[in-house]
Tab-separated table of C-alpha atoms and ligand atoms in Angstrom:
chain	number	residue	atom	x	y	z
X	1186	UNK	CA	-16.417	-126.669	16.068
X	1187	UNK	CA	-16.926	-127.593	19.707
X	1188	UNK	CA	-18.918	-125.067	21.745
X	1189	UNK	CA	-18.347	-125.450	25.484
X	1190	UNK	CA	-21.237	-124.750	27.776
X	1191	UNK	CA	-19.592	-123.314	30.905
X	1192	UNK	CA	-20.121	-119.579	31.190
X	1193	UNK	CA	-17.094	-117.841	32.712
X	1194	UNK	CA	-16.519	-114.374	34.121
X	1195	UNK	CA	-15.238	-112.549	30.983
X	1196	UNK	CA	-12.294	-110.925	32.782
X	1197	UNK	CA	-9.351	-111.865	34.941
X	1198	UNK	CA	-8.477	-110.131	38.187
X	1199	UNK	CA	-5.566	-107.723	38.408
X	1200	UNK	CA	-6.046	-106.152	41.850
X	1201	UNK	CA	-7.569	-107.942	44.799
X	1202	UNK	CA	-9.357	-106.610	47.832
X	1203	UNK	CA	-9.197	-109.011	50.823
X	1204	UNK	CA	-12.430	-109.948	52.587
X	1205	UNK	CA	-12.256	-110.139	56.374
X	1206	UNK	CA	-13.834	-113.265	57.759
X	1207	UNK	CA	-16.004	-112.958	60.864
X	1208	UNK	CA	-17.856	-115.453	63.072
X	1209	UNK	CA	-21.529	-115.659	63.883
X	1210	UNK	CA	-21.110	-114.551	67.542
X	1211	UNK	CA	-19.080	-111.520	66.363
X	1212	UNK	CA	-21.773	-110.630	63.876
X	1213	UNK	CA	-24.459	-110.935	66.517
X	1214	UNK	CA	-22.665	-108.308	68.575
X	1215	UNK	CA	-22.016	-106.060	65.562
X	1216	UNK	CA	-25.733	-106.210	64.645
X	1217	UNK	CA	-26.660	-105.079	68.097
X	1218	UNK	CA	-24.189	-102.161	67.937
X	1219	UNK	CA	-25.731	-101.179	64.548
X	1220	UNK	CA	-29.240	-101.219	66.080
X	1221	UNK	CA	-30.016	-104.028	63.597
X	1222	UNK	CA	-29.875	-101.585	60.682
X	1223	UNK	CA	-27.450	-103.015	58.093
X	1224	UNK	CA	-26.775	-99.532	56.727
X	1225	UNK	CA	-25.141	-98.751	60.113
X	1226	UNK	CA	-22.614	-101.563	59.922
X	1227	UNK	CA	-19.003	-100.887	58.988
X	1228	UNK	CA	-18.257	-102.355	55.523
X	1229	UNK	CA	-15.147	-104.113	56.867
X	1230	UNK	CA	-17.500	-106.279	58.943
X	1231	UNK	CA	-19.376	-107.519	55.907
X	1232	UNK	CA	-18.262	-110.645	54.043
X	1233	UNK	CA	-20.295	-110.437	50.859
X	1234	UNK	CA	-21.822	-107.003	50.349
X	1235	UNK	CA	-25.030	-107.189	48.323
X	1236	UNK	CA	-26.479	-103.983	49.799
X	1237	UNK	CA	-26.429	-102.306	46.403
X	1238	UNK	CA	-25.072	-102.505	42.873
X	1239	UNK	CA	-24.650	-98.722	43.012
X	1240	UNK	CA	-21.104	-97.411	42.797
X	1241	UNK	CA	-19.792	-100.775	44.014
X	1242	UNK	CA	-18.623	-102.187	40.662
X	1243	UNK	CA	-15.042	-102.874	39.620
X	1244	UNK	CA	-13.618	-100.587	36.961
X	1245	UNK	CA	-11.757	-102.060	34.004
X	1246	UNK	CA	-8.107	-101.490	33.199
X	1247	UNK	CA	-9.272	-99.140	30.423
X	1248	UNK	CA	-11.272	-97.091	32.953
X	1249	UNK	CA	-8.277	-96.833	35.300
X	1250	UNK	CA	-6.202	-95.698	32.387
X	1251	UNK	CA	-8.928	-93.142	31.469
X	1252	UNK	CA	-8.553	-91.631	34.949
X	1253	UNK	CA	-5.085	-90.421	33.955
X	1254	UNK	CA	-6.572	-88.618	30.966
X	1255	UNK	CA	-8.860	-86.659	33.285
X	1256	UNK	CA	-8.720	-82.973	32.539
X	1257	UNK	CA	-9.300	-81.073	35.796
X	1258	UNK	CA	-9.925	-77.661	34.257
X	1259	UNK	CA	-12.735	-75.883	35.990
X	1260	UNK	CA	-14.523	-74.950	32.741
X	1261	UNK	CA	-14.626	-76.606	29.338
X	1262	UNK	CA	-12.458	-79.589	30.168
X	1263	UNK	CA	-11.775	-82.249	27.536
X	1264	UNK	CA	-13.174	-84.832	29.938
X	1265	UNK	CA	-16.549	-83.131	29.762
X	1266	UNK	CA	-16.644	-83.349	25.992
X	1267	UNK	CA	-15.688	-87.018	25.993
X	1268	UNK	CA	-18.402	-87.607	28.587
X	1269	UNK	CA	-20.980	-85.564	26.653
X	1270	UNK	CA	-20.192	-87.389	23.395
X	1271	UNK	CA	-20.522	-90.839	25.068
X	1272	UNK	CA	-23.909	-89.894	26.512
X	1273	UNK	CA	-25.118	-88.360	23.259
X	1274	UNK	CA	-23.938	-91.354	21.219
X	1275	UNK	CA	-26.333	-93.554	23.213
X	1276	UNK	CA	-29.201	-91.188	23.987
X	1277	UNK	CA	-29.169	-88.645	21.205
X	1278	UNK	CA	-30.301	-85.919	23.694
X	1279	UNK	CA	-29.195	-82.326	22.964
X	1280	UNK	CA	-28.240	-81.258	26.498
X	1281	UNK	CA	-26.078	-83.337	28.806
X	1282	UNK	CA	-25.688	-82.047	32.364
X	1283	UNK	CA	-23.336	-83.912	34.670
X	1284	UNK	CA	-24.293	-84.378	38.355
X	1285	UNK	CA	-22.541	-86.081	41.244
X	1286	UNK	CA	-25.091	-88.913	41.177
X	1287	UNK	CA	-28.561	-89.822	40.000
X	1288	UNK	CA	-30.558	-88.218	42.785
X	1289	UNK	CA	-28.949	-84.824	42.105
X	1290	UNK	CA	-30.289	-85.007	38.554
X	1291	UNK	CA	-33.692	-85.983	39.927
X	1292	UNK	CA	-33.626	-83.157	42.421
X	1293	UNK	CA	-32.888	-80.546	39.744
X	1294	UNK	CA	-35.421	-81.987	37.306
X	1295	UNK	CA	-38.285	-82.089	39.837
X	1296	UNK	CA	-37.415	-78.758	41.340
X	1297	UNK	CA	-38.139	-77.356	37.866
X	1298	UNK	CA	-41.118	-79.417	36.670
X	1299	UNK	CA	-42.655	-80.511	39.996
X	1300	UNK	CA	-44.778	-78.567	42.434
X	1301	UNK	CA	-48.051	-78.736	44.337
X	1302	UNK	CA	-51.061	-80.049	42.445
X	1303	UNK	CA	-48.936	-81.944	39.952
X	1304	UNK	CA	-48.352	-85.699	39.572
X	1305	UNK	CA	-45.436	-87.623	38.066
X	1306	UNK	CA	-46.566	-90.896	36.538
X	1307	UNK	CA	-44.148	-93.826	36.438
X	1308	UNK	CA	-44.019	-97.580	36.241
X	1309	UNK	CA	-42.375	-97.365	39.695
X	1310	UNK	CA	-40.448	-94.487	41.266
X	1311	UNK	CA	-37.294	-95.492	43.049
X	1312	UNK	CA	-37.147	-94.275	46.662
X	1313	UNK	CA	-34.927	-91.202	45.981
X	1314	UNK	CA	-36.999	-90.354	42.931
X	1315	UNK	CA	-40.272	-90.535	44.854
X	1316	UNK	CA	-38.707	-88.407	47.641
X	1317	UNK	CA	-37.518	-85.784	45.166
X	1318	UNK	CA	-40.930	-85.623	43.473
X	1319	UNK	CA	-42.661	-85.317	46.841
X	1320	UNK	CA	-40.257	-82.691	48.219
X	1321	UNK	CA	-41.279	-80.512	45.239
X	1322	UNK	CA	-44.861	-80.795	46.420
X	1323	UNK	CA	-46.000	-83.121	43.583
X	1324	UNK	CA	-47.478	-86.592	43.848
X	1325	UNK	CA	-45.554	-89.714	42.674
X	1326	UNK	CA	-47.851	-92.308	41.170
X	1327	UNK	CA	-46.733	-95.888	40.415
X	1328	UNK	CA	-48.636	-97.487	37.547
X	1329	UNK	CA	-46.728	-100.735	36.953
X	1330	UNK	CA	-48.583	-103.716	35.389
X	1331	UNK	CA	-50.423	-106.012	37.787
X	1332	UNK	CA	-48.092	-109.002	37.205
X	1333	UNK	CA	-45.297	-107.019	38.870
X	1334	UNK	CA	-47.034	-107.647	42.213
X	1335	UNK	CA	-47.070	-111.411	41.616
X	1336	UNK	CA	-43.597	-112.820	42.342
X	1337	UNK	CA	-44.542	-116.139	40.736
X	1338	UNK	CA	-45.606	-114.653	37.379
X	1339	UNK	CA	-42.998	-115.531	34.732
X	1340	UNK	CA	-44.064	-112.600	32.467
X	1341	UNK	CA	-40.960	-111.358	30.644
X	1342	UNK	CA	-41.573	-107.641	31.084
X	1343	UNK	CA	-42.868	-107.094	34.578
X	1344	UNK	CA	-41.417	-103.553	34.536
X	1345	UNK	CA	-44.013	-102.399	31.994
X	1346	UNK	CA	-46.334	-99.554	32.786
X	1347	UNK	CA	-50.075	-100.305	32.815
X	1348	UNK	CA	-51.191	-98.420	29.704
X	1349	UNK	CA	-54.860	-98.255	30.674
X	1350	UNK	CA	-54.089	-96.687	34.040
X	1351	UNK	CA	-51.635	-94.292	32.379
X	1352	UNK	CA	-54.270	-93.175	29.866
X	1353	UNK	CA	-56.820	-92.809	32.670
X	1354	UNK	CA	-54.479	-90.624	34.786
X	1355	UNK	CA	-53.562	-88.472	31.785
X	1356	UNK	CA	-57.228	-87.995	30.862
X	1357	UNK	CA	-58.420	-87.152	34.361
X	1358	UNK	CA	-55.513	-84.963	35.355
X	1359	UNK	CA	-54.754	-83.203	32.090
X	1360	UNK	CA	-51.394	-82.154	30.681
X	1361	UNK	CA	-51.065	-79.099	32.941
X	1362	UNK	CA	-50.925	-81.331	36.034
X	1363	UNK	CA	-48.611	-84.053	34.644
X	1364	UNK	CA	-45.209	-82.498	34.013
X	1365	UNK	CA	-43.765	-85.802	32.670
X	1366	UNK	CA	-44.062	-89.577	32.571
X	1367	UNK	CA	-40.987	-91.423	33.895
X	1368	UNK	CA	-40.108	-94.946	32.779
X	1369	UNK	CA	-37.628	-96.637	35.136
X	1370	UNK	CA	-35.479	-99.113	33.202
X	1371	UNK	CA	-35.101	-101.617	34.665
X	1372	UNK	CA	-37.705	-101.282	37.404
X	1373	UNK	CA	-35.534	-101.486	40.501
X	1374	UNK	CA	-38.149	-101.232	43.194
X	1375	UNK	CA	-40.290	-103.756	41.349
X	1376	UNK	CA	-37.735	-106.550	41.228
X	1377	UNK	CA	-35.202	-105.333	38.613
X	1378	UNK	CA	-37.686	-106.253	35.895
X	1379	UNK	CA	-37.393	-104.847	32.399
X	1380	UNK	CA	-39.683	-102.658	30.298
X	1381	UNK	CA	-40.289	-103.889	26.758
X	1382	UNK	CA	-39.687	-101.751	23.680
X	1383	UNK	CA	-43.344	-102.305	22.759
X	1384	UNK	CA	-44.451	-100.866	26.092
X	1385	UNK	CA	-42.058	-97.889	25.809
X	1386	UNK	CA	-43.294	-97.268	22.261
X	1387	UNK	CA	-46.930	-97.361	23.445
X	1388	UNK	CA	-46.089	-94.960	26.289
X	1389	UNK	CA	-44.523	-92.613	23.760
X	1390	UNK	CA	-47.670	-92.742	21.673
X	1391	UNK	CA	-49.998	-92.009	24.640
X	1392	UNK	CA	-47.772	-89.225	26.008
X	1393	UNK	CA	-47.451	-87.618	22.597
X	1394	UNK	CA	-51.214	-87.636	22.178
X	1395	UNK	CA	-51.523	-85.828	25.526
X	1396	UNK	CA	-48.623	-83.470	24.943
X	1397	UNK	CA	-46.705	-84.785	27.990
X	1398	UNK	CA	-42.924	-85.396	27.849
X	1399	UNK	CA	-41.469	-88.879	28.379
X	1400	UNK	CA	-38.319	-89.293	30.449
X	1401	UNK	CA	-36.356	-92.380	31.378
X	1402	UNK	CA	-34.760	-93.166	34.695
X	1403	UNK	CA	-31.939	-94.825	32.821
X	1404	UNK	CA	-29.812	-96.247	35.679
X	1405	UNK	CA	-29.845	-99.806	34.281
X	1406	UNK	CA	-30.620	-99.122	30.638
X	1407	UNK	CA	-28.073	-101.619	29.292
X	1408	UNK	CA	-29.432	-104.510	31.370
X	1409	UNK	CA	-32.936	-103.559	30.231
X	1410	UNK	CA	-31.840	-103.490	26.581
X	1411	UNK	CA	-30.175	-106.882	26.943
X	1412	UNK	CA	-33.506	-108.273	28.142
X	1413	UNK	CA	-35.183	-106.683	25.088
X	1414	UNK	CA	-32.614	-108.396	22.872
X	1415	UNK	CA	-33.080	-111.827	24.446
X	1416	UNK	CA	-36.813	-111.780	25.230
X	1417	UNK	CA	-38.610	-109.487	22.793
X	1418	UNK	CA	-39.402	-110.686	19.236
X	1419	UNK	CA	-37.421	-108.907	16.542
X	1420	UNK	CA	-34.420	-107.854	18.590
X	1421	UNK	CA	-32.260	-110.985	18.707
X	1422	UNK	CA	-30.035	-109.880	15.830
X	1423	UNK	CA	-29.740	-106.259	16.961
X	1424	UNK	CA	-26.809	-104.873	18.961
X	1425	UNK	CA	-27.593	-103.780	22.512
X	1426	UNK	CA	-26.153	-100.367	21.612
X	1427	UNK	CA	-28.626	-99.898	18.781
X	1428	UNK	CA	-31.473	-101.122	20.991
X	1429	UNK	CA	-30.471	-98.514	23.615
X	1430	UNK	CA	-30.419	-95.820	20.899
X	1431	UNK	CA	-33.913	-96.838	19.798
X	1432	UNK	CA	-35.236	-96.784	23.336
X	1433	UNK	CA	-33.791	-93.373	24.225
X	1434	UNK	CA	-35.075	-91.948	20.928
X	1435	UNK	CA	-38.631	-92.524	22.185
X	1436	UNK	CA	-38.040	-90.110	25.077
X	1437	UNK	CA	-37.413	-86.420	25.600
X	1438	UNK	CA	-34.729	-86.911	28.207
X	1439	UNK	CA	-33.454	-88.976	31.092
X	1440	UNK	CA	-31.949	-88.971	34.510
X	1441	UNK	CA	-29.115	-91.431	35.125
X	1442	UNK	CA	-27.022	-92.701	37.945
X	1443	UNK	CA	-23.686	-93.613	36.368
X	1444	UNK	CA	-23.020	-95.696	39.511
X	1445	UNK	CA	-24.998	-98.498	37.879
X	1446	UNK	CA	-24.768	-98.929	34.121
X	1447	UNK	CA	-22.161	-96.173	33.889
X	1448	UNK	CA	-19.814	-98.784	35.450
X	1449	UNK	CA	-18.366	-95.980	37.591
X	1450	UNK	CA	-18.083	-95.497	41.353
X	1451	UNK	CA	-19.709	-92.044	41.288
X	1452	UNK	CA	-21.530	-89.786	38.883
X	1453	UNK	CA	-24.778	-89.198	37.034
X	1454	UNK	CA	-26.463	-86.847	34.608
X	1455	UNK	CA	-29.589	-85.192	33.382
X	1456	UNK	CA	-30.060	-85.194	29.635
X	1457	UNK	CA	-32.841	-83.492	27.729
X	1458	UNK	CA	-33.967	-82.124	24.363
X	1459	UNK	CA	-35.784	-79.227	26.116
X	1460	UNK	CA	-33.710	-76.046	25.753
X	1461	UNK	CA	-35.671	-74.089	28.381
X	1462	UNK	CA	-35.456	-76.862	30.909
X	1463	UNK	CA	-31.750	-77.323	30.292
X	1464	UNK	CA	-31.112	-73.637	30.932
X	1465	UNK	CA	-33.014	-73.699	34.215
X	1466	UNK	CA	-31.270	-76.929	35.176
X	1467	UNK	CA	-27.812	-75.463	34.562
X	1468	UNK	CA	-28.708	-72.441	36.695
X	1469	UNK	CA	-29.732	-74.727	39.562
X	1470	UNK	CA	-26.700	-76.933	38.975
X	1471	UNK	CA	-24.356	-74.059	39.700
X	1472	UNK	CA	-25.943	-73.550	43.123
X	1473	UNK	CA	-25.318	-77.042	44.438
X	1474	UNK	CA	-23.305	-79.187	42.016
X	1475	UNK	CA	-20.910	-76.939	40.177
X	1476	UNK	CA	-20.200	-75.444	36.791
X	1477	UNK	CA	-22.111	-77.159	33.918
X	1478	UNK	CA	-19.014	-78.864	32.489
X	1479	UNK	CA	-18.225	-80.782	35.680
X	1480	UNK	CA	-21.424	-80.831	37.810
X	1481	UNK	CA	-19.864	-82.010	41.034
X	1482	UNK	CA	-17.522	-84.540	39.475
X	1483	UNK	CA	-13.771	-84.560	38.889
X	1484	UNK	CA	-12.645	-84.587	35.259
X	1485	UNK	CA	-11.342	-88.121	35.810
X	1486	UNK	CA	-14.793	-89.283	36.935
X	1487	UNK	CA	-16.256	-87.964	33.700
X	1488	UNK	CA	-13.689	-89.976	31.744
X	1489	UNK	CA	-14.331	-93.147	33.757
X	1490	UNK	CA	-18.056	-92.813	32.930
X	1491	UNK	CA	-17.400	-92.115	29.240
X	1492	UNK	CA	-15.387	-95.383	29.070
X	1493	UNK	CA	-17.948	-97.231	31.258
X	1494	UNK	CA	-20.778	-96.347	28.844
X	1495	UNK	CA	-18.814	-98.056	26.051
X	1496	UNK	CA	-18.091	-101.167	28.089
X	1497	UNK	CA	-21.576	-101.614	29.486
X	1498	UNK	CA	-23.130	-102.351	26.145
X	1499	UNK	CA	-20.574	-105.066	25.424
X	1500	UNK	CA	-22.638	-108.188	24.937
X	1501	UNK	CA	-20.157	-110.670	26.447
X	1502	UNK	CA	-20.228	-108.545	29.581
X	1503	UNK	CA	-24.029	-108.317	29.581
X	1504	UNK	CA	-24.446	-112.062	28.947
X	1505	UNK	CA	-22.206	-112.842	31.948
X	1506	UNK	CA	-24.031	-110.241	34.025
X	1507	UNK	CA	-27.544	-111.498	33.327
X	1508	UNK	CA	-26.567	-115.165	33.513
X	1509	UNK	CA	-24.879	-114.735	36.917
X	1510	UNK	CA	-27.969	-112.979	38.362
X	1511	UNK	CA	-30.155	-115.771	37.013
X	1512	UNK	CA	-27.734	-118.390	38.472
X	1513	UNK	CA	-28.369	-117.037	41.983
X	1514	UNK	CA	-32.111	-116.748	41.422
X	1515	UNK	CA	-32.486	-120.216	39.874
X	1516	UNK	CA	-30.439	-121.953	42.547
X	1517	UNK	CA	-32.463	-120.359	45.324
X	1518	UNK	CA	-35.708	-121.199	43.488
X	1519	UNK	CA	-34.621	-124.866	43.197
X	1520	UNK	CA	-33.894	-124.915	46.922
X	1521	UNK	CA	-37.475	-123.865	47.565
X	1522	UNK	CA	-36.675	-120.310	48.636
X	1523	UNK	CA	-39.438	-117.865	47.558
X	1524	UNK	CA	-37.848	-115.408	45.105
X	1525	UNK	CA	-39.238	-112.961	42.541
X	1526	UNK	CA	-39.399	-114.724	39.185
X	1527	UNK	CA	-38.026	-114.431	36.590
X	1528	UNK	CA	-34.567	-113.181	37.596
X	1529	UNK	CA	-34.104	-109.436	37.173
X	1530	UNK	CA	-30.976	-107.727	35.864
X	1531	UNK	CA	-28.986	-106.478	38.802
X	1532	UNK	CA	-30.395	-108.313	41.799
X	1533	UNK	CA	-32.288	-111.243	43.187
X	1534	UNK	CA	-35.265	-110.399	45.354
X	1535	UNK	CA	-36.383	-112.682	48.179
X	1536	UNK	CA	-40.151	-112.663	48.705
X	1537	UNK	CA	-40.280	-111.938	52.478
X	1538	UNK	CA	-44.039	-112.264	52.561
X	1539	UNK	CA	-43.912	-115.950	51.550
X	1540	UNK	CA	-40.550	-116.556	53.266
X	1541	UNK	CA	-41.855	-115.547	56.731
X	1542	UNK	CA	-45.633	-115.944	56.714
X	1543	UNK	CA	-45.654	-115.991	60.537
X	1544	UNK	CA	-44.211	-112.436	60.809
X	1545	UNK	CA	-46.945	-109.813	60.292
X	1546	UNK	CA	-46.334	-106.937	57.847
X	1547	UNK	CA	-46.133	-104.390	60.676
X	1548	UNK	CA	-43.200	-106.323	62.169
X	1549	UNK	CA	-41.079	-105.974	59.002
X	1550	UNK	CA	-40.422	-109.546	57.790
X	1551	UNK	CA	-37.936	-108.238	55.230
X	1552	UNK	CA	-35.834	-106.720	57.969
X	1553	UNK	CA	-35.979	-110.025	59.873
X	1554	UNK	CA	-34.545	-111.883	56.873
X	1555	UNK	CA	-31.916	-109.260	56.127
X	1556	UNK	CA	-30.662	-109.297	59.741
X	1557	UNK	CA	-30.625	-113.157	59.775
X	1558	UNK	CA	-28.659	-113.289	56.539
X	1559	UNK	CA	-26.008	-111.075	58.054
X	1560	UNK	CA	-25.898	-113.050	61.299
X	1561	UNK	CA	-25.672	-116.438	59.553
X	1562	UNK	CA	-23.524	-115.620	56.540
X	1563	UNK	CA	-22.090	-112.113	56.962
X	1564	UNK	CA	-24.096	-111.183	53.880
X	1565	UNK	CA	-25.567	-107.696	53.619
X	1566	UNK	CA	-28.752	-107.415	51.608
X	1567	UNK	CA	-31.284	-104.645	51.523
X	1568	UNK	CA	-34.802	-104.607	52.879
X	1569	UNK	CA	-37.256	-103.323	50.280
X	1570	UNK	CA	-40.489	-103.684	52.151
X	1571	UNK	CA	-42.373	-101.740	54.835
X	1572	UNK	CA	-39.170	-100.181	56.213
X	1573	UNK	CA	-38.055	-98.607	52.924
X	1574	UNK	CA	-41.579	-98.069	51.629
X	1575	UNK	CA	-43.865	-97.281	54.560
X	1576	UNK	CA	-46.838	-96.976	52.157
X	1577	UNK	CA	-46.617	-100.763	51.623
X	1578	UNK	CA	-48.079	-101.222	55.111
X	1579	UNK	CA	-51.574	-100.747	53.676
X	1580	UNK	CA	-50.962	-102.729	50.533
X	1581	UNK	CA	-51.015	-106.356	49.405
X	1582	UNK	CA	-47.754	-106.084	47.507
X	1583	UNK	CA	-45.077	-108.493	48.630
X	1584	UNK	CA	-42.300	-107.286	50.871
X	1585	UNK	CA	-38.886	-107.911	49.315
X	1586	UNK	CA	-35.291	-108.319	50.389
X	1587	UNK	CA	-32.873	-107.403	47.622
X	1588	UNK	CA	-29.572	-109.099	47.024
X	1589	UNK	CA	-27.923	-106.718	44.584
X	1590	UNK	CA	-24.892	-107.872	42.640
X	1591	UNK	CA	-22.054	-105.393	42.200
X	1592	UNK	CA	-20.766	-105.427	38.645
X	1593	UNK	CA	-17.624	-107.500	37.942
X	1594	UNK	CA	-16.842	-107.942	41.649
X	1595	UNK	CA	-17.833	-111.388	42.954
X	1596	UNK	CA	-17.062	-114.778	41.435
X	1597	UNK	CA	-19.221	-117.881	41.165
X	1598	UNK	CA	-17.936	-119.355	44.439
X	1599	UNK	CA	-19.037	-116.210	46.287
X	1600	UNK	CA	-22.485	-116.723	44.810
X	1601	UNK	CA	-22.481	-120.409	45.792
X	1602	UNK	CA	-21.749	-119.292	49.354
X	1603	UNK	CA	-24.724	-116.847	49.211
X	1604	UNK	CA	-26.993	-119.696	47.969
X	1605	UNK	CA	-25.922	-121.842	50.911
X	1606	UNK	CA	-26.425	-119.066	53.498
X	1607	UNK	CA	-29.866	-118.036	52.202
X	1608	UNK	CA	-30.931	-121.663	52.078
X	1609	UNK	CA	-29.810	-122.108	55.710
X	1610	UNK	CA	-31.767	-119.023	56.866
X	1611	UNK	CA	-34.785	-120.406	54.977
X	1612	UNK	CA	-34.422	-123.829	56.629
X	1613	UNK	CA	-34.495	-122.191	60.105
X	1614	UNK	CA	-37.115	-119.525	59.208
X	1615	UNK	CA	-39.533	-120.562	61.925
X	1616	UNK	CA	-37.126	-119.322	64.563
X	1617	UNK	CA	-37.055	-115.792	63.100
X	1618	UNK	CA	-39.008	-112.967	64.773
X	1619	UNK	CA	-40.020	-109.511	63.658
X	1620	UNK	CA	-38.676	-106.033	64.508
X	1621	UNK	CA	-39.989	-102.746	65.838
X	1622	UNK	CA	-38.644	-99.349	64.705
X	1623	UNK	CA	-37.646	-97.363	67.774
X	1624	UNK	CA	-36.117	-94.291	66.115
X	1625	UNK	CA	-36.635	-92.847	62.648
X	1626	UNK	CA	-36.097	-89.619	60.596
X	1627	UNK	CA	-38.864	-87.883	58.638
X	1628	UNK	CA	-37.899	-89.253	55.206
X	1629	UNK	CA	-35.914	-92.170	53.766
X	1630	UNK	CA	-36.005	-93.827	57.130
X	1631	UNK	CA	-34.384	-97.090	56.110
X	1632	UNK	CA	-30.944	-95.478	55.969
X	1633	UNK	CA	-30.729	-94.453	59.608
X	1634	UNK	CA	-33.592	-95.895	61.639
X	1635	UNK	CA	-32.954	-98.033	64.741
X	1636	UNK	CA	-34.671	-101.382	65.339
X	1637	UNK	CA	-35.471	-103.488	68.315
X	1638	UNK	CA	-35.886	-107.224	67.967
X	1639	UNK	CA	-39.299	-108.541	69.085
X	1640	UNK	CA	-39.527	-111.569	71.356
Y	3061	F0G	N1	-33.165	-94.433	40.165
Y	3061	F0G	C1	-33.054	-95.754	40.401
Y	3061	F0G	C2	-33.889	-96.733	39.645
Y	3061	F0G	C3	-32.102	-96.190	41.349
Y	3061	F0G	O1	-31.969	-97.511	41.542
Y	3061	F0G	C4	-31.306	-95.240	42.001
Y	3061	F0G	C5	-30.327	-95.669	43.025
Y	3061	F0G	C6	-31.467	-93.903	41.711
Y	3061	F0G	C7	-32.392	-93.508	40.789
Y	3061	F0G	C8	-30.620	-92.832	42.405
Y	3061	F0G	O2	-29.305	-92.824	41.949
Y	3061	F0G	O3	-27.979	-93.453	43.980
Y	3061	F0G	O4	-26.918	-92.309	41.996
Y	3061	F0G	O5	-28.451	-91.084	43.483
Y	3061	F0G	N2	-30.347	-96.786	43.484
Y	3061	F0G	C9	-29.396	-97.331	44.452
Y	3061	F0G	C10	-29.809	-98.703	44.807
Y	3061	F0G	C11	-29.070	-96.477	45.577
Y	3061	F0G	O6	-29.230	-99.269	45.750
Y	3061	F0G	O7	-30.695	-99.246	44.143
Y	3061	F0G	P1	-28.073	-92.396	42.894
């Protein structure tokens, strides 16, 4: 038998969405109008949109068909039960509470378990997660392994939590002040890097000893489980579905944004084995999201997610997904562009600190690269440095620019174009200057702040 080596997109395209081409002078003007904040651009002015992999994926024909099955009954709809069964099949958790997206689940969870004097311990909190913990009055502590801060380290599981620091925090704070430990899989803010099963198992052991619940931020669980299959001894012959079941079984619950590995454009959920917490969560849910069998979603959304959760553990899909992210990462690496190694699951992260050594941290080198990428190539990436995470200002951790890949949306030639544009920005990096923030809100400033380019 001949085995061909070329890896292809495992789908063909049935509906197309035209991309509007723009010129560099046009983009220069558009940038100015958007106060150099890429979140303030109109999407129609973006050529390749790598701002996020969240809610930006393409649904399959089966998902579009599932929309028609959507049962829009206010209470007890069939769509809810299909959704609940799909979530329970993977996670095994008793209570499944739909929400309109991940952060709504986080908000409800931390409104219940958070509060002043408490601390949530995580490998790394994503920005909305951190904000929801902090709004409750609690502290959000990131305890990721040291290699996560080294973009050149090729360690296979840079999303792992540092077990010694975890133990230390649990001992010094005590169970009353740590409502839960949260493992983010994969670790988005830390480069899309996975957590190993061995690490999750060890976290389970430590948390059980201290009587503290373990939750997952499960946004990209399938990508994480594919890394476990391909990188962790003992998992090569296991299905990704069964690996996911094993991982979730270590925890007491999870929050999830279905906009990532739910392969849907909207949706999320909170799932838990804790009866008391579930009851409180449903009471809060009614205030802001809706009745517990729809939680802010249409019945058809619940059906799209139920189908998405089946497709996302398909290994041909995951192989294509992980290989195409690595293709972008490896090509940039070969061109000399500083990137976080090894490639993560959903995105490639440029290391702005090494990319622009002449731009000081306080002048937001990540923002300078993101703006230049838009000007040169019409590409929209996302700064993940001192703009998104102001606390990085006093830290040695590298500033990153994320190029997130929407699921099943772009083809290899789009990615070749991105490689060319990033390489061009890198070649002319010495001409780039930093930025100053001239207007910002109290929280989550990256979404709306205004910049001014420095001379
Ligand atoms: N947790 C992680 C790890 C995330 O990456 C996100 C969203 C959330 C929680 C919140 O989910 O958006 O459905 O409310 N991340 C998006 C991103 C926004 O671009 O990485 P949500």
